[in-house]
Amino acid sequence: MIKNILKISKDLLYEQPFYGSILISLLKEIDNKKTNTACVGLNGIMFKLSINSEFWDTLSDNHKKGLLIHELGHICNFHLTEYRHLENAEIANIAMDIYINQN
């Protein structure tokens, strides 16, 4: 699985350098308990990408790239750092996902 993540990351770096350059700077972990799919979060002053290996293995390479671009969109749009003023975190997360998916 790790080799596949590295391959997809390299492909993304060549195909979409903006997203690829952000992706290579992230801490990455495989954690089937933390998420059912994939997510990004803060880890100190760094961003971390967490991936559920069972979910990842069900996706095509193009879907994997799209998933990574979606997660990177949360970082690019400051969704991990500029949300504390919002009253309902669950609704905010849904709204942020909708925003990213439309872009």
mmCIF file of N, CA and C in Angstrom:
data_model
loop_
_atom_site.group_PDB
_atom_site.id
_atom_site.type_symbol
_atom_site.label_atom_id
_atom_site.label_comp_id
_atom_site.label_asym_id
_atom_site.label_seq_id
_atom_site.Cartn_x
_atom_site.Cartn_y
_atom_site.Cartn_z
ATOM 1 N N MET A 1 0.807 -1.193 0.000
ATOM 2 C CA MET A 1 0.000 0.000 0.000
ATOM 3 C C MET A 1 0.855 1.265 0.000
ATOM 4 N N ILE A 2 1.928 1.269 0.786
ATOM 5 C CA ILE A 2 2.783 2.458 0.852
ATOM 6 C C ILE A 2 3.376 2.773 -0.518
ATOM 7 N N LYS A 3 3.801 1.736 -1.232
ATOM 8 C CA LYS A 3 4.342 1.958 -2.576
ATOM 9 C C LYS A 3 3.292 2.579 -3.490
ATOM 10 N N ASN A 4 2.040 2.152 -3.336
ATOM 11 C CA ASN A 4 0.980 2.705 -4.159
ATOM 12 C C ASN A 4 0.735 4.175 -3.822
ATOM 13 N N ILE A 5 0.755 4.528 -2.539
ATOM 14 C CA ILE A 5 0.595 5.933 -2.144
ATOM 15 C C ILE A 5 1.725 6.768 -2.729
ATOM 16 N N LEU A 6 2.946 6.245 -2.669
ATOM 17 C CA LEU A 6 4.089 6.968 -3.236
ATOM 18 C C LEU A 6 3.950 7.138 -4.745
ATOM 19 N N LYS A 7 3.478 6.099 -5.426
ATOM 20 C CA LYS A 7 3.280 6.180 -6.873
ATOM 21 C C LYS A 7 2.236 7.232 -7.214
ATOM 22 N N ILE A 8 1.108 7.199 -6.531
ATOM 23 C CA ILE A 8 0.047 8.172 -6.787
ATOM 24 C C ILE A 8 0.546 9.585 -6.468
ATOM 25 N N SER A 9 1.306 9.730 -5.388
ATOM 26 C CA SER A 9 1.860 11.040 -5.019
ATOM 27 C C SER A 9 2.803 11.559 -6.111
ATOM 28 N N LYS A 10 3.639 10.675 -6.632
ATOM 29 C CA LYS A 10 4.565 11.065 -7.705
ATOM 30 C C LYS A 10 3.799 11.437 -8.965
ATOM 31 N N ASP A 11 2.789 10.640 -9.313
ATOM 32 C CA ASP A 11 1.963 10.951 -10.484
ATOM 33 C C ASP A 11 1.325 12.333 -10.331
ATOM 34 N N LEU A 12 0.805 12.603 -9.134
ATOM 35 C CA LEU A 12 0.149 13.882 -8.887
ATOM 36 C C LEU A 12 1.151 15.040 -8.972
ATOM 37 N N LEU A 13 2.363 14.812 -8.508
ATOM 38 C CA LEU A 13 3.398 15.846 -8.580
ATOM 39 C C LEU A 13 3.688 16.220 -10.030
ATOM 40 N N TYR A 14 3.735 15.232 -10.916
ATOM 41 C CA TYR A 14 3.991 15.504 -12.333
ATOM 42 C C TYR A 14 2.783 16.108 -13.036
ATOM 43 N N GLU A 15 1.593 15.600 -12.704
ATOM 44 C CA GLU A 15 0.385 16.024 -13.402
ATOM 45 C C GLU A 15 -0.169 17.359 -12.896
ATOM 46 N N GLN A 16 -0.067 17.585 -11.602
ATOM 47 C CA GLN A 16 -0.581 18.813 -10.996
ATOM 48 C C GLN A 16 0.410 19.273 -9.928
ATOM 49 N N PRO A 17 1.472 19.932 -10.359
ATOM 50 C CA PRO A 17 2.571 20.288 -9.452
ATOM 51 C C PRO A 17 2.150 21.086 -8.216
ATOM 52 N N PHE A 18 1.128 21.918 -8.349
ATOM 53 C CA PHE A 18 0.685 22.690 -7.187
ATOM 54 C C PHE A 18 0.253 21.750 -6.069
ATOM 55 N N TYR A 19 -0.662 20.838 -6.370
ATOM 56 C CA TYR A 19 -1.135 19.895 -5.356
ATOM 57 C C TYR A 19 -0.044 18.900 -4.966
ATOM 58 N N GLY A 20 0.722 18.459 -5.937
ATOM 59 C CA GLY A 20 1.781 17.499 -5.651
ATOM 60 C C GLY A 20 2.822 18.036 -4.696
ATOM 61 N N SER A 21 3.166 19.313 -4.830
ATOM 62 C CA SER A 21 4.177 19.904 -3.944
ATOM 63 C C SER A 21 3.653 20.031 -2.512
ATOM 64 N N ILE A 22 2.366 20.268 -2.369
ATOM 65 C CA ILE A 22 1.784 20.292 -1.014
ATOM 66 C C ILE A 22 1.758 18.880 -0.443
ATOM 67 N N LEU A 23 1.372 17.934 -1.269
ATOM 68 C CA LEU A 23 1.264 16.545 -0.819
ATOM 69 C C LEU A 23 2.593 15.997 -0.304
ATOM 70 N N ILE A 24 3.683 16.300 -0.992
ATOM 71 C CA ILE A 24 4.961 15.726 -0.548
ATOM 72 C C ILE A 24 5.434 16.321 0.770
ATOM 73 N N SER A 25 4.871 17.474 1.162
ATOM 74 C CA SER A 25 5.286 18.082 2.425
ATOM 75 C C SER A 25 4.511 17.550 3.633
ATOM 76 N N LEU A 26 3.463 16.766 3.402
ATOM 77 C CA LEU A 26 2.620 16.290 4.501
ATOM 78 C C LEU A 26 3.218 15.090 5.218
ATOM 79 N N LEU A 27 2.964 15.014 6.501
ATOM 80 C CA LEU A 27 3.177 13.767 7.219
ATOM 81 C C LEU A 27 2.078 12.826 6.749
ATOM 82 N N LYS A 28 2.386 11.561 6.598
ATOM 83 C CA LYS A 28 1.390 10.607 6.116
ATOM 84 C C LYS A 28 1.335 9.407 7.053
ATOM 85 N N GLU A 29 0.107 8.894 7.252
ATOM 86 C CA GLU A 29 -0.050 7.704 8.076
ATOM 87 C C GLU A 29 -1.174 6.844 7.519
ATOM 88 N N ILE A 30 -1.039 5.553 7.742
ATOM 89 C CA ILE A 30 -2.104 4.608 7.443
ATOM 90 C C ILE A 30 -2.741 4.288 8.783
ATOM 91 N N ASP A 31 -4.035 4.593 8.907
ATOM 92 C CA ASP A 31 -4.715 4.420 10.187
ATOM 93 C C ASP A 31 -6.170 4.045 9.927
ATOM 94 N N ASN A 32 -6.470 2.771 10.095
ATOM 95 C CA ASN A 32 -7.818 2.291 9.826
ATOM 96 C C ASN A 32 -8.786 2.579 10.970
ATOM 97 N N LYS A 33 -8.291 3.055 12.108
ATOM 98 C CA LYS A 33 -9.165 3.383 13.232
ATOM 99 C C LYS A 33 -9.543 4.865 13.238
ATOM 100 N N LYS A 34 -8.672 5.702 12.731
ATOM 101 C CA LYS A 34 -8.889 7.156 12.774
ATOM 102 C C LYS A 34 -9.951 7.604 11.778
ATOM 103 N N THR A 35 -9.970 6.986 10.605
ATOM 104 C CA THR A 35 -10.895 7.401 9.553
ATOM 105 C C THR A 35 -11.370 6.197 8.756
ATOM 106 N N ASN A 36 -12.569 6.313 8.223
ATOM 107 C CA ASN A 36 -13.092 5.262 7.346
ATOM 108 C C ASN A 36 -12.652 5.468 5.909
ATOM 109 N N THR A 37 -12.174 6.666 5.603
ATOM 110 C CA THR A 37 -11.767 6.995 4.235
ATOM 111 C C THR A 37 -10.367 7.614 4.251
ATOM 112 N N ALA A 38 -10.310 8.926 4.243
ATOM 113 C CA ALA A 38 -9.053 9.673 4.342
ATOM 114 C C ALA A 38 -9.381 11.028 4.942
ATOM 115 N N CYS A 39 -8.402 11.621 5.582
ATOM 116 C CA CYS A 39 -8.622 12.946 6.165
ATOM 117 C C CYS A 39 -7.283 13.637 6.352
ATOM 118 N N VAL A 40 -7.341 14.950 6.474
ATOM 119 C CA VAL A 40 -6.170 15.727 6.834
ATOM 120 C C VAL A 40 -6.446 16.392 8.178
ATOM 121 N N GLY A 41 -5.383 16.627 8.903
ATOM 122 C CA GLY A 41 -5.508 17.272 10.198
ATOM 123 C C GLY A 41 -4.204 17.933 10.578
ATOM 124 N N LEU A 42 -4.250 18.624 11.679
ATOM 125 C CA LEU A 42 -3.051 19.277 12.191
ATOM 126 C C LEU A 42 -2.288 18.315 13.089
ATOM 127 N N ASN A 43 -0.980 18.401 13.006
ATOM 128 C CA ASN A 43 -0.093 17.635 13.877
ATOM 129 C C ASN A 43 0.995 18.608 14.317
ATOM 130 N N GLY A 44 0.729 19.340 15.405
ATOM 131 C CA GLY A 44 1.622 20.426 15.792
ATOM 132 C C GLY A 44 1.505 21.535 14.774
ATOM 133 N N ILE A 45 2.627 21.927 14.186
ATOM 134 C CA ILE A 45 2.591 22.961 13.147
ATOM 135 C C ILE A 45 2.566 22.360 11.741
ATOM 136 N N MET A 46 2.512 21.049 11.658
ATOM 137 C CA MET A 46 2.490 20.343 10.369
ATOM 138 C C MET A 46 1.079 19.849 10.068
ATOM 139 N N PHE A 47 0.841 19.539 8.814
ATOM 140 C CA PHE A 47 -0.394 18.891 8.405
ATOM 141 C C PHE A 47 -0.120 17.407 8.227
ATOM 142 N N LYS A 48 -1.131 16.589 8.529
ATOM 143 C CA LYS A 48 -0.985 15.147 8.400
ATOM 144 C C LYS A 48 -2.131 14.587 7.559
ATOM 145 N N LEU A 49 -1.800 13.670 6.677
ATOM 146 C CA LEU A 49 -2.764 12.946 5.868
ATOM 147 C C LEU A 49 -2.911 11.556 6.463
ATOM 148 N N SER A 50 -4.132 11.171 6.787
ATOM 149 C CA SER A 50 -4.411 9.826 7.302
ATOM 150 C C SER A 50 -5.271 9.100 6.277
ATOM 151 N N ILE A 51 -4.903 7.860 5.992
ATOM 152 C CA ILE A 51 -5.611 7.068 4.988
ATOM 153 C C ILE A 51 -5.994 5.724 5.588
ATOM 154 N N ASN A 52 -7.229 5.307 5.331
ATOM 155 C CA ASN A 52 -7.687 3.979 5.700
ATOM 156 C C ASN A 52 -7.291 3.035 4.563
ATOM 157 N N SER A 53 -6.467 2.058 4.862
ATOM 158 C CA SER A 53 -5.928 1.180 3.819
ATOM 159 C C SER A 53 -7.012 0.333 3.158
ATOM 160 N N GLU A 54 -8.008 -0.088 3.915
ATOM 161 C CA GLU A 54 -9.080 -0.910 3.335
ATOM 162 C C GLU A 54 -9.878 -0.108 2.312
ATOM 163 N N PHE A 55 -10.149 1.157 2.623
ATOM 164 C CA PHE A 55 -10.861 2.027 1.690
ATOM 165 C C PHE A 55 -9.981 2.322 0.473
ATOM 166 N N TRP A 56 -8.730 2.690 0.719
ATOM 167 C CA TRP A 56 -7.785 3.055 -0.348
ATOM 168 C C TRP A 56 -7.681 1.950 -1.394
ATOM 169 N N ASP A 57 -7.626 0.717 -0.934
ATOM 170 C CA ASP A 57 -7.437 -0.409 -1.843
ATOM 171 C C ASP A 57 -8.640 -0.666 -2.751
ATOM 172 N N THR A 58 -9.787 -0.069 -2.447
ATOM 173 C CA THR A 58 -10.971 -0.259 -3.285
ATOM 174 C C THR A 58 -11.054 0.750 -4.426
ATOM 175 N N LEU A 59 -10.164 1.736 -4.444
ATOM 176 C CA LEU A 59 -10.255 2.843 -5.399
ATOM 177 C C LEU A 59 -9.361 2.646 -6.621
ATOM 178 N N SER A 60 -9.793 3.217 -7.741
ATOM 179 C CA SER A 60 -8.931 3.261 -8.927
ATOM 180 C C SER A 60 -7.875 4.344 -8.707
ATOM 181 N N ASP A 61 -6.829 4.331 -9.516
ATOM 182 C CA ASP A 61 -5.778 5.347 -9.383
ATOM 183 C C ASP A 61 -6.329 6.761 -9.586
ATOM 184 N N ASN A 62 -7.228 6.936 -10.554
ATOM 185 C CA ASN A 62 -7.798 8.270 -10.772
ATOM 186 C C ASN A 62 -8.640 8.719 -9.586
ATOM 187 N N HIS A 63 -9.377 7.799 -8.987
ATOM 188 C CA HIS A 63 -10.172 8.136 -7.806
ATOM 189 C C HIS A 63 -9.251 8.496 -6.638
ATOM 190 N N LYS A 64 -8.141 7.790 -6.508
ATOM 191 C CA LYS A 64 -7.170 8.092 -5.447
ATOM 192 C C LYS A 64 -6.612 9.509 -5.614
ATOM 193 N N LYS A 65 -6.290 9.872 -6.849
ATOM 194 C CA LYS A 65 -5.789 11.234 -7.109
ATOM 195 C C LYS A 65 -6.847 12.264 -6.748
ATOM 196 N N GLY A 66 -8.087 11.998 -7.133
ATOM 197 C CA GLY A 66 -9.172 12.915 -6.802
ATOM 198 C C GLY A 66 -9.377 13.041 -5.303
ATOM 199 N N LEU A 67 -9.275 11.936 -4.605
ATOM 200 C CA LEU A 67 -9.403 11.952 -3.146
ATOM 201 C C LEU A 67 -8.304 12.796 -2.517
ATOM 202 N N LEU A 68 -7.073 12.620 -2.985
ATOM 203 C CA LEU A 68 -5.961 13.401 -2.445
ATOM 204 C C LEU A 68 -6.124 14.887 -2.756
ATOM 205 N N ILE A 69 -6.557 15.223 -3.958
ATOM 206 C CA ILE A 69 -6.784 16.625 -4.307
ATOM 207 C C ILE A 69 -7.872 17.213 -3.412
ATOM 208 N N HIS A 70 -8.909 16.431 -3.157
ATOM 209 C CA HIS A 70 -9.966 16.901 -2.251
ATOM 210 C C HIS A 70 -9.396 17.217 -0.872
ATOM 211 N N GLU A 71 -8.637 16.295 -0.308
ATOM 212 C CA GLU A 71 -8.066 16.511 1.025
ATOM 213 C C GLU A 71 -7.096 17.697 1.029
ATOM 214 N N LEU A 72 -6.312 17.832 -0.018
ATOM 215 C CA LEU A 72 -5.395 18.971 -0.116
ATOM 216 C C LEU A 72 -6.157 20.284 -0.237
ATOM 217 N N GLY A 73 -7.344 20.232 -0.817
ATOM 218 C CA GLY A 73 -8.187 21.419 -0.905
ATOM 219 C C GLY A 73 -8.547 21.979 0.464
ATOM 220 N N HIS A 74 -8.702 21.099 1.446
ATOM 221 C CA HIS A 74 -8.976 21.572 2.809
ATOM 222 C C HIS A 74 -7.802 22.398 3.332
ATOM 223 N N ILE A 75 -6.603 21.976 3.018
ATOM 224 C CA ILE A 75 -5.415 22.715 3.465
ATOM 225 C C ILE A 75 -5.316 24.043 2.710
ATOM 226 N N CYS A 76 -5.471 24.007 1.394
ATOM 227 C CA CYS A 76 -5.331 25.211 0.570
ATOM 228 C C CYS A 76 -6.372 26.275 0.913
ATOM 229 N N ASN A 77 -7.529 25.847 1.390
ATOM 230 C CA ASN A 77 -8.600 26.784 1.725
ATOM 231 C C ASN A 77 -8.669 27.087 3.219
ATOM 232 N N PHE A 78 -7.622 26.732 3.946
ATOM 233 C CA PHE A 78 -7.505 27.039 5.376
ATOM 234 C C PHE A 78 -8.624 26.427 6.217
ATOM 235 N N HIS A 79 -9.173 25.318 5.773
ATOM 236 C CA HIS A 79 -10.265 24.690 6.505
ATOM 237 C C HIS A 79 -9.818 24.067 7.828
ATOM 238 N N LEU A 80 -8.538 23.840 7.989
ATOM 239 C CA LEU A 80 -8.051 23.233 9.230
ATOM 240 C C LEU A 80 -7.653 24.272 10.262
ATOM 241 N N THR A 81 -7.555 25.510 9.852
ATOM 242 C CA THR A 81 -7.077 26.536 10.781
ATOM 243 C C THR A 81 -8.070 27.669 11.002
ATOM 244 N N GLU A 82 -9.048 27.814 10.137
ATOM 245 C CA GLU A 82 -9.969 28.947 10.228
ATOM 246 C C GLU A 82 -11.414 28.491 10.412
ATOM 247 N N TYR A 83 -11.658 27.650 11.388
ATOM 248 C CA TYR A 83 -13.015 27.157 11.583
ATOM 249 C C TYR A 83 -13.489 27.276 13.032
ATOM 250 N N ARG A 84 -12.627 27.631 13.950
ATOM 251 C CA ARG A 84 -12.975 27.607 15.368
ATOM 252 C C ARG A 84 -14.108 28.564 15.738
ATOM 253 N N HIS A 85 -14.304 29.592 14.934
ATOM 254 C CA HIS A 85 -15.371 30.550 15.215
ATOM 255 C C HIS A 85 -16.749 30.036 14.796
ATOM 256 N N LEU A 86 -16.801 28.941 14.075
ATOM 257 C CA LEU A 86 -18.069 28.399 13.599
ATOM 258 C C LEU A 86 -18.757 27.597 14.703
ATOM 259 N N GLU A 87 -20.059 27.733 14.813
ATOM 260 C CA GLU A 87 -20.795 27.119 15.918
ATOM 261 C C GLU A 87 -20.937 25.607 15.800
ATOM 262 N N ASN A 88 -21.192 25.105 14.603
ATOM 263 C CA ASN A 88 -21.473 23.687 14.426
ATOM 264 C C ASN A 88 -20.409 23.064 13.520
ATOM 265 N N ALA A 89 -19.500 22.312 14.116
ATOM 266 C CA ALA A 89 -18.377 21.746 13.361
ATOM 267 C C ALA A 89 -18.846 20.747 12.309
ATOM 268 N N GLU A 90 -19.883 19.990 12.596
ATOM 269 C CA GLU A 90 -20.369 18.996 11.640
ATOM 270 C C GLU A 90 -20.934 19.666 10.380
ATOM 271 N N ILE A 91 -21.750 20.691 10.573
ATOM 272 C CA ILE A 91 -22.296 21.425 9.427
ATOM 273 C C ILE A 91 -21.181 22.134 8.671
ATOM 274 N N ALA A 92 -20.231 22.694 9.405
ATOM 275 C CA ALA A 92 -19.097 23.366 8.760
ATOM 276 C C ALA A 92 -18.315 22.387 7.893
ATOM 277 N N ASN A 93 -18.091 21.173 8.380
ATOM 278 C CA ASN A 93 -17.355 20.167 7.619
ATOM 279 C C ASN A 93 -18.103 19.799 6.335
ATOM 280 N N ILE A 94 -19.411 19.650 6.435
ATOM 281 C CA ILE A 94 -20.211 19.339 5.249
ATOM 282 C C ILE A 94 -20.112 20.484 4.244
ATOM 283 N N ALA A 95 -20.233 21.718 4.729
ATOM 284 C CA ALA A 95 -20.145 22.881 3.849
ATOM 285 C C ALA A 95 -18.774 22.967 3.180
ATOM 286 N N MET A 96 -17.718 22.683 3.933
ATOM 287 C CA MET A 96 -16.365 22.729 3.368
ATOM 288 C C MET A 96 -16.196 21.653 2.299
ATOM 289 N N ASP A 97 -16.742 20.449 2.543
ATOM 290 C CA ASP A 97 -16.667 19.391 1.553
ATOM 291 C C ASP A 97 -17.415 19.783 0.275
ATOM 292 N N ILE A 98 -18.593 20.374 0.434
ATOM 293 C CA ILE A 98 -19.359 20.811 -0.738
ATOM 294 C C ILE A 98 -18.572 21.851 -1.523
ATOM 295 N N TYR A 99 -17.978 22.801 -0.823
ATOM 296 C CA TYR A 99 -17.196 23.852 -1.489
ATOM 297 C C TYR A 99 -16.056 23.242 -2.307
ATOM 298 N N ILE A 100 -15.319 22.329 -1.697
ATOM 299 C CA ILE A 100 -14.181 21.713 -2.391
ATOM 300 C C ILE A 100 -14.659 20.887 -3.584
ATOM 301 N N ASN A 101 -15.724 20.134 -3.394
ATOM 302 C CA ASN A 101 -16.220 19.288 -4.481
ATOM 303 C C ASN A 101 -16.706 20.100 -5.673
ATOM 304 N N GLN A 102 -17.164 21.317 -5.427
ATOM 305 C CA GLN A 102 -17.608 22.160 -6.536
ATOM 306 C C GLN A 102 -16.432 22.776 -7.294
ATOM 307 N N ASN A 103 -15.288 22.831 -6.650
ATOM 308 C CA ASN A 103 -14.106 23.367 -7.318
ATOM 309 C C ASN A 103 -13.345 22.246 -7.949
#
